[in-house]
XYZ file of C-alpha atoms in Angstrom:
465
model
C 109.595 19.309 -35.253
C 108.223 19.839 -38.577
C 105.017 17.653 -39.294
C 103.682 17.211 -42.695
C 100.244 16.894 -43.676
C 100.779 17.665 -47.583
C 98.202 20.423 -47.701
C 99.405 23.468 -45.436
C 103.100 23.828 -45.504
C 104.248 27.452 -45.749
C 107.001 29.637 -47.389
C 108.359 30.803 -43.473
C 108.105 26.947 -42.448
C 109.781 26.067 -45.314
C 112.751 28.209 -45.273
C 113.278 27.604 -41.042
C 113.616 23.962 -41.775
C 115.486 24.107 -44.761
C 118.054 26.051 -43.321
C 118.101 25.203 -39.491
C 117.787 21.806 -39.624
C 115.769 20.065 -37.522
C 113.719 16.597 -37.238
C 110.830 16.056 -40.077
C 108.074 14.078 -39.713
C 104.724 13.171 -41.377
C 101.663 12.783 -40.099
C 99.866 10.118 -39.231
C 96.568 10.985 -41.103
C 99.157 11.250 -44.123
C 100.072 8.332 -44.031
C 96.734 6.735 -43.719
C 95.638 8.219 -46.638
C 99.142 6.958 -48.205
C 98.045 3.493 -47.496
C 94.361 3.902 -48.644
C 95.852 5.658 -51.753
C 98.116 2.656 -52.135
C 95.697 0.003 -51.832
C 94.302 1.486 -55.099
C 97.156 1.943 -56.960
C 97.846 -2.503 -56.559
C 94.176 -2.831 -57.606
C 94.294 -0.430 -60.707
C 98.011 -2.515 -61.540
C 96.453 -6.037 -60.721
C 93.569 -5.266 -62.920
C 95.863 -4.557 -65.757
C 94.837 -0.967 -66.686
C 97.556 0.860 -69.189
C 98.563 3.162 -66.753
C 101.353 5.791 -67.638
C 104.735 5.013 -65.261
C 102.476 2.541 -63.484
C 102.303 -0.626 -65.931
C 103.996 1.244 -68.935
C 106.482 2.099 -69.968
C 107.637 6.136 -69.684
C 108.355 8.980 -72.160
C 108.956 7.381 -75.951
C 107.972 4.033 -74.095
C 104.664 4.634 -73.005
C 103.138 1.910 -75.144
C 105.135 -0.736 -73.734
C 103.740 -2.964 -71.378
C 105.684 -3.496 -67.770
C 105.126 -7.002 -66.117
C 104.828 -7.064 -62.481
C 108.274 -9.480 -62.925
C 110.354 -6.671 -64.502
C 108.464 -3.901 -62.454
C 111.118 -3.875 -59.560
C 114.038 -3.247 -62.013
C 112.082 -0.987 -64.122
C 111.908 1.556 -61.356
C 115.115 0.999 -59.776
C 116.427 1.630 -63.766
C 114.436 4.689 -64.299
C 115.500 6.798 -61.191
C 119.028 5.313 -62.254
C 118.245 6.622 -65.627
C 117.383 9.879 -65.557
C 120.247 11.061 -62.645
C 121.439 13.055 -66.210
C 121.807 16.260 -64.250
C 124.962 18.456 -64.992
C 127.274 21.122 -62.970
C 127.566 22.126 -59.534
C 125.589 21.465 -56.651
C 122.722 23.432 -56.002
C 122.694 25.078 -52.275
C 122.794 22.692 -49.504
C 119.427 24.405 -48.019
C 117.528 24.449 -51.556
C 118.563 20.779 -51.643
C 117.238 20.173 -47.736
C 114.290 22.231 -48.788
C 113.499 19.995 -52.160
C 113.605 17.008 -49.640
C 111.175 18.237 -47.747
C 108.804 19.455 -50.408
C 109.727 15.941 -52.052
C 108.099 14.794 -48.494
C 105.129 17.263 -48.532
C 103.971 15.640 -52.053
C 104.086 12.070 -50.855
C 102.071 13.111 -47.472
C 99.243 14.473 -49.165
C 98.511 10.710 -50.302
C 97.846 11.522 -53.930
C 101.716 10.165 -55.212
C 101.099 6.391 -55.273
C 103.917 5.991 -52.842
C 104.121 3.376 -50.308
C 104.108 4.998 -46.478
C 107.131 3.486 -46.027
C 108.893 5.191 -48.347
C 107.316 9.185 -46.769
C 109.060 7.663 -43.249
C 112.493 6.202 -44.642
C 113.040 10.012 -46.347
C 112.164 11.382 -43.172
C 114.124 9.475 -41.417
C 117.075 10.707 -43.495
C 115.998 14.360 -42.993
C 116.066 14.148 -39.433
C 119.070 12.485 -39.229
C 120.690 15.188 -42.230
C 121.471 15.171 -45.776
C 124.619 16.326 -47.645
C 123.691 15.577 -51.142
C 124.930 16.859 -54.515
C 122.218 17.691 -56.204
C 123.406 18.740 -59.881
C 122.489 22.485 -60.516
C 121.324 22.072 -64.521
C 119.421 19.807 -66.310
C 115.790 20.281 -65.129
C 113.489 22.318 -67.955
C 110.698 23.036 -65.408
C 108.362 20.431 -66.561
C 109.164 18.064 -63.499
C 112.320 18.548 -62.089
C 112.914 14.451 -63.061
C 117.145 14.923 -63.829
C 117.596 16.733 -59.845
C 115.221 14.668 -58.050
C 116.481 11.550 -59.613
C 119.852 12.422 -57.836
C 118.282 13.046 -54.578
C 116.320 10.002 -55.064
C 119.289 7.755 -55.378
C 120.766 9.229 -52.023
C 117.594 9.310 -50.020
C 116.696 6.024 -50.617
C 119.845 3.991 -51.180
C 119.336 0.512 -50.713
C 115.858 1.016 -50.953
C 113.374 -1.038 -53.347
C 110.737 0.824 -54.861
C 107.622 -1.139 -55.634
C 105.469 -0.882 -59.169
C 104.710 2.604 -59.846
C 106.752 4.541 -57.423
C 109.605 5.515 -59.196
C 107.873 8.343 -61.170
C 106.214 10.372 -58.663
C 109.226 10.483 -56.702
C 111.269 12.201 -59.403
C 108.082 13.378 -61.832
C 107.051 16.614 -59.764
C 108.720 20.122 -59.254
C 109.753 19.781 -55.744
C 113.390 21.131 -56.849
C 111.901 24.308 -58.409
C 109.550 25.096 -56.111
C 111.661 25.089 -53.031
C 114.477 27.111 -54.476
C 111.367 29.576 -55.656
C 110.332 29.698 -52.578
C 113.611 30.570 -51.025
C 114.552 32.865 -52.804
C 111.499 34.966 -53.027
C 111.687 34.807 -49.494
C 115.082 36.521 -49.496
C 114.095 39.217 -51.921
C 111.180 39.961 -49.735
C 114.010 40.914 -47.046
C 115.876 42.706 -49.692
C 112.616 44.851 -50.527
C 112.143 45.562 -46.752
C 115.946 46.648 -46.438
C 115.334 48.853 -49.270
C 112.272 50.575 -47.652
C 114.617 51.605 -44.551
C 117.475 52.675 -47.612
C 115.046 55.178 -49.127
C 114.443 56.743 -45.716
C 117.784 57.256 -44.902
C 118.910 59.013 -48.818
C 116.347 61.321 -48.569
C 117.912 62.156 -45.219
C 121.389 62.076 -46.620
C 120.377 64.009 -49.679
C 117.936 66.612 -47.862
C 115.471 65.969 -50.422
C 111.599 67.231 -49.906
C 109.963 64.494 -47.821
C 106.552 65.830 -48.505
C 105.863 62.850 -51.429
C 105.829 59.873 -48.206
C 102.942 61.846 -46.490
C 99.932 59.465 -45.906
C 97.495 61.358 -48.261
C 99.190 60.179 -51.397
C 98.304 57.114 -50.946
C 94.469 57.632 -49.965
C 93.809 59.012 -53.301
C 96.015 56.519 -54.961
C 95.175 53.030 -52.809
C 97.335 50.450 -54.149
C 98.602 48.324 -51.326
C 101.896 48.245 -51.685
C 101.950 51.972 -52.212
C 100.436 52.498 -48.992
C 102.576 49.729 -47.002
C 105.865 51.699 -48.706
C 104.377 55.405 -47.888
C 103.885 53.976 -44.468
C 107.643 52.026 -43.424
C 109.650 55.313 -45.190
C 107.459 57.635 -43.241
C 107.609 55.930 -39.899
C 111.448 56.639 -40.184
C 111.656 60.019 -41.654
C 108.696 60.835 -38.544
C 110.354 64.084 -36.626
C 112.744 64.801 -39.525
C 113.895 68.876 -39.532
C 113.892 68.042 -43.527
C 109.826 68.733 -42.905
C 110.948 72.349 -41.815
C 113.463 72.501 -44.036
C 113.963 70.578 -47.494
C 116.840 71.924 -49.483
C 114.411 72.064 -52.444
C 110.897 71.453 -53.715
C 111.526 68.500 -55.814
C 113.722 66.517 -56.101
C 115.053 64.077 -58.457
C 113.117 61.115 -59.403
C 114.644 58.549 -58.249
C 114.125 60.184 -54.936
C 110.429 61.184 -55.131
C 109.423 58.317 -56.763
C 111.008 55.561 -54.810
C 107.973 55.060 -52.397
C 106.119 54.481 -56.139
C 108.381 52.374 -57.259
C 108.950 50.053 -54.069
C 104.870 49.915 -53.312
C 104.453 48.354 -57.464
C 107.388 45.599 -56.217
C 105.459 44.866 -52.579
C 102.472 44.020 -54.823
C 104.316 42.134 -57.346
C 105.594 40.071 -54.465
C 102.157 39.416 -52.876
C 100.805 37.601 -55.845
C 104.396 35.989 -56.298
C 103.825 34.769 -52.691
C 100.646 33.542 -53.514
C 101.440 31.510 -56.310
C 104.444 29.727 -54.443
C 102.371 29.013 -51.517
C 100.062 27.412 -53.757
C 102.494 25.678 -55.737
C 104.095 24.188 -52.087
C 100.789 22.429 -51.387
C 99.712 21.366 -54.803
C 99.368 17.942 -56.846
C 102.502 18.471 -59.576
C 102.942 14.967 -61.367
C 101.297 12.905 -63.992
C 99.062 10.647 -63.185
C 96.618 11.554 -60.722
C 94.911 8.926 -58.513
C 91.105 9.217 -58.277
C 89.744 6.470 -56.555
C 86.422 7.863 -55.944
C 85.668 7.081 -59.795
C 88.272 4.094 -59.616
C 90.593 5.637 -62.484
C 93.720 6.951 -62.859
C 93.649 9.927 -64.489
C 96.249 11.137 -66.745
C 96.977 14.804 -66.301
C 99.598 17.806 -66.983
C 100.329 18.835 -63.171
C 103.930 18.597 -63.437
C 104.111 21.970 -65.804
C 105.175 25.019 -64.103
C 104.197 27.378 -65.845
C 102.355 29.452 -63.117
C 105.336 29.289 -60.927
C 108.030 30.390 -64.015
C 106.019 33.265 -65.038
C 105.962 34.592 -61.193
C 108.882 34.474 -61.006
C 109.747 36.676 -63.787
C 107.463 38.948 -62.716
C 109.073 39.017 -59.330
C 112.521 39.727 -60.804
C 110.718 42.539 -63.516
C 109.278 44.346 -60.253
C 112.482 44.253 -58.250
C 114.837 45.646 -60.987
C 113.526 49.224 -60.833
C 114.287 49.449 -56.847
C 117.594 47.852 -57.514
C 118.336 50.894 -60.019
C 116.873 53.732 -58.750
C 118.841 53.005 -55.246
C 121.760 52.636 -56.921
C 120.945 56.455 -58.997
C 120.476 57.556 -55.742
C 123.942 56.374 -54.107
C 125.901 58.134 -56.976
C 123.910 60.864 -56.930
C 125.030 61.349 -52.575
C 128.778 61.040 -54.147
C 128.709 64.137 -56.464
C 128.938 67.374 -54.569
C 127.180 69.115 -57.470
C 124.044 67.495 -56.373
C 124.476 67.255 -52.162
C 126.127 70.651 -51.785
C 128.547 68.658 -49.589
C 132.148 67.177 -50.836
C 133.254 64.933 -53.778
C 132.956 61.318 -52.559
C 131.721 62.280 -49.268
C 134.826 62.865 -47.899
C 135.261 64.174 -44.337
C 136.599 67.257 -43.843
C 140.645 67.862 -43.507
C 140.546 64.764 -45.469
C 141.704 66.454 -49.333
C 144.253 63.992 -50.180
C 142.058 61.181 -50.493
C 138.595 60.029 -52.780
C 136.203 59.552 -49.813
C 133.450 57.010 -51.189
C 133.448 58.142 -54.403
C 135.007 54.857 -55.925
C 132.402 53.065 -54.946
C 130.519 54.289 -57.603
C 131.815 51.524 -59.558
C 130.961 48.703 -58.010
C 127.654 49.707 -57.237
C 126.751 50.175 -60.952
C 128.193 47.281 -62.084
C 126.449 45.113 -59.719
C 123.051 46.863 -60.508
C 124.057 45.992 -64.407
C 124.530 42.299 -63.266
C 120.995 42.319 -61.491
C 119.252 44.236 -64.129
C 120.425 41.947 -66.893
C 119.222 39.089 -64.759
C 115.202 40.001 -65.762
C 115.068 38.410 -69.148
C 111.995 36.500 -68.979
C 112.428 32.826 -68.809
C 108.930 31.140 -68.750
C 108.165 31.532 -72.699
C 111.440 29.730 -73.781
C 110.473 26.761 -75.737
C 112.221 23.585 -76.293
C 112.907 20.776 -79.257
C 109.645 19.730 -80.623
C 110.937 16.287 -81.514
C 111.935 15.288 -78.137
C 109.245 11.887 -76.682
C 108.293 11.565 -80.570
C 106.507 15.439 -80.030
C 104.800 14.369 -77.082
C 107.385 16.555 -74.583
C 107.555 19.743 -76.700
C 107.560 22.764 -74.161
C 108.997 23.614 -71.040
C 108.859 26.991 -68.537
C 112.461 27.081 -67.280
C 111.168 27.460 -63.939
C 114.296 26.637 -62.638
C 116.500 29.148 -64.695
C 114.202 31.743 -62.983
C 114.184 30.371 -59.223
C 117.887 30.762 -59.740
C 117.967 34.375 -61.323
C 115.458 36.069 -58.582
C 118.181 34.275 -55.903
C 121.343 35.608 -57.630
C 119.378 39.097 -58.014
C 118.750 38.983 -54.452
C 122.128 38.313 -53.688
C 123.647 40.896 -55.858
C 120.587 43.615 -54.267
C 121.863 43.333 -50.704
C 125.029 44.197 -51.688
C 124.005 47.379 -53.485
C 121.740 47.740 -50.910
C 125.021 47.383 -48.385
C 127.077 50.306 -50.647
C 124.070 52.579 -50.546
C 123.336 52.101 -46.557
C 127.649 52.964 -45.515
C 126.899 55.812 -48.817
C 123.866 57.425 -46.887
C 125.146 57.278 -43.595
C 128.633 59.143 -44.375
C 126.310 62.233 -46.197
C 124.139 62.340 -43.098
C 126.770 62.509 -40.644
C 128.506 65.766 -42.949
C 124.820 67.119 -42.833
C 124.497 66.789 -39.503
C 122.852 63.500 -37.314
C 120.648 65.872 -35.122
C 118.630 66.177 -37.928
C 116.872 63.156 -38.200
C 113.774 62.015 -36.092
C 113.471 59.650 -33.575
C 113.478 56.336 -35.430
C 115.411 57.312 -38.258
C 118.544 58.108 -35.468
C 117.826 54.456 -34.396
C 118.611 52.992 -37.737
C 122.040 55.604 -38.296
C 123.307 54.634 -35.145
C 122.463 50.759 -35.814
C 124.455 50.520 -39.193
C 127.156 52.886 -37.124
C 127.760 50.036 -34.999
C 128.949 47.798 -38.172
C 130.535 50.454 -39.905
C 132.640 53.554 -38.811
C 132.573 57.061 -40.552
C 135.427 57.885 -42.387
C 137.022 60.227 -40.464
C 137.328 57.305 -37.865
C 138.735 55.152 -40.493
C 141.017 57.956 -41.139
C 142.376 58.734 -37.756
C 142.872 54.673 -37.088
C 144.550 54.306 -40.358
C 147.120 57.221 -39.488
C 147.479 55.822 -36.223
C 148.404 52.583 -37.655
C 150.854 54.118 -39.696
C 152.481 55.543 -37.003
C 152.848 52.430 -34.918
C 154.007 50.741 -38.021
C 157.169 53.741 -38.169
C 157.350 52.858 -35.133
């Protein structure tokens, strides 16, 4: 069961529950300080005290006063309200995930939320959601438009009580959790990519001396070192150590330990700020009862989390196209010294792998074009009489870094079938210990093509048959 306390949820916890459901629960030193925290919040409100979405009004509105008589349909109208999202659904586990980040907020007493409210939401977690949560809409300044939808579904039939309607839907519990998800799946993609590069320098017979330990000593970035070390644990044992077909070779083979170790780092301080950013205050205002005030503030901006994540999809771009330089590169017999497309031998009637070329560069175009940075866009100046004029897209880039990872596996999929078919025509016995595990691994799932050949003539025949 997944217990919430508001102040240590993590990126791995996040992503199991999100998408292996499970029950969700908060704990019960949450919601004591939920009840504390709202025992000051009907205070501050009976004392009359212009507070922002508390006793006024929101947005262009903020000067108008809100009686505790209108209060109940005042919320109820503004989660109504603002449900302005547009387009599809976003995924069922980012949506499961902004629930329970939604959750994480309210436990960390802070949100002016009733305890009641943190339980009926878990309840519905536990129980499971399948809700449309509308894809666009949200500028990264509060994800208000996606978490008013959820809202509505979570707590249907529900009355919300003076001041809770905007801290359920004024935070960036959408954003963050799709952030978080999918820098967790390009973390995978970078670690896939690690095992890649071992195997093309295999398949290509390229000098293996650049992944040798010293080069990192005298050049100690972390993620340099962390690269130098996973590609050289699998090329360990390699006859290309004896015997490199020549002393350098291209870039994108000599340098890809460089360029994967400047993405590992990238992604630490990515990780950082989302795991920050899961545990953090994010809405407007913020309660402080020890000096009895509620204290307006700009938590709900994201602008930490947008520019991470274009950073994340900057540093993962150059080991999405260097891989991909390196697959075409084990298709051309002018550079392998083996045959056009890979193609087994006896087999001269057909193109081998050498079509693949094409998709694999046209989905590292996709990702590539996917880095535009995001997190300096700016927005109408006039909108909230001038008040509201910026916004970080955080959003936009959550959902970029996802469909880069997406696209990245599969060019990560092309180049892994790519290297295995040149290493089998070079000859299996040369590899090491480890890197023989991972060839005959990926055999498992895919056949060379001379098997493919003999079962597709075979077929034939049974078919003349």
């Amino acid at each position: 069961m997944l217990t919430l306390t508001g102040y240590d949820l993590s990126v791995p916890q996040l992503v199991e529950a999100a998408r292996r459901p499970g029950p969700v629960g908060v704990h019960a030193d949450a919601l004591e300080r939920m009840r504390v925290n709202r025992a000051f919040v009907e205070r501050i409100a009976e004392r009359g005290d212009p507070v922002y979405g508390l006793t006024t009004g929101v947005g262009v509105r903020k000067t108008r006063s809100i009686g505790a008589d209108a209060m109940r349909d005042f919320n109820r109208r503004m989660v109504r309200e603002h449900a302005t999202g547009q387009g599809p659904s976003l995924p069922p586990d980012v949506v499961r995930a902004t629930a329970i980040l939604l959750l994480n907020q309210l436990a960390a007493g802070r949100s002016n939320v009733r305890p009641e409210i943190a339980e009926a939401i878990a309840e519905r977690l536990t129980a499971g959601i399948d809700i449309a949560v509308p894809m666009y809409g949200t500028t990264g300044m509060g994800d208000i438009q996606p978490l008013s939808h959820l809202v509505l579904a979570l707590l249907d039939g529900v009355d919300l009580a003076s001041g809770e309607a905007l801290p359920l839907i004024g935070q960036g519990s959408a954003v963050t959790a799709h952030a978080a998800l999918a820098l967790y799946d390009a973390e995978i993609l970078l670690e896939t990519l690690a095992t890649l590069i071992a195997l093309d320098v295999e398949a290509f017979a390229a000098n293996p001396s650049p992944f040798h330990p010293a080069a990192g000593e005298v050049r100690p970035y972390p993620g340099y070192r962390r690269a130098l070390a996973a590609i050289g644990h699998l090329l360990e044992g390699s006859a290309l150590a004896d015997d490199p077909r020549h002393l350098q070779a291209p870039l994108s083979f000599r340098d890809a330990a460089v360029v994967l170790g400047a993405a590992y780092d990238a992604f630490s301080f990515c990780l950082r700020q989302v795991s920050i950013e899961l545990n953090a205050h994010q809405q407007n205002p913020l309660a402080l009862p020890e000096e009895d005030r509620m204290l307006p503030v700009a938590n709900f901006d994201l602008q930490a989390l947008s520019a991470s994540l274009d950073f994340a999809r900057i540093a993962l771009a150059p080991c999405l196209t260097v891989q991909c330089e390196r697959s075409v590169k084990l298709l051309q017999q002018s550079q392998t010294g083996l045959s056009d497309g890979l193609e087994p031998p006896g087999d001269a009637h057909g193109h081998g792998l050498s079509e693949m070329a094409w998709p694999l560069q046209a989905l590292t175009a996709e990702a590539r074009l996917l880095i535009q940075p995001v997190s300096a866009e700016t927005g109408s100046s006039l909108q909230a009489e001038g008040i509201e004029d910026r916004m970080t897209m955080a959003g936009l880039g959550a959902r970029r870094l996802a469909e880069m990872a997406d696209l990245g596996f599969r060019i990560a999929a092309i180049g892994c079938v790519v290297a295995c078919q040149a290493i089998d025509l070079r000859g299996v016995d040369r590899l090491g210990v480890n890197g023989r595990a991972l060839h005959d691994a990926l055999r498992r799932h895919v056949a060379p093509l001379a098997q493919i050949g003999r079962a597709h003539v075979e077929l034939q025949s049974r078919l003349h048959l």
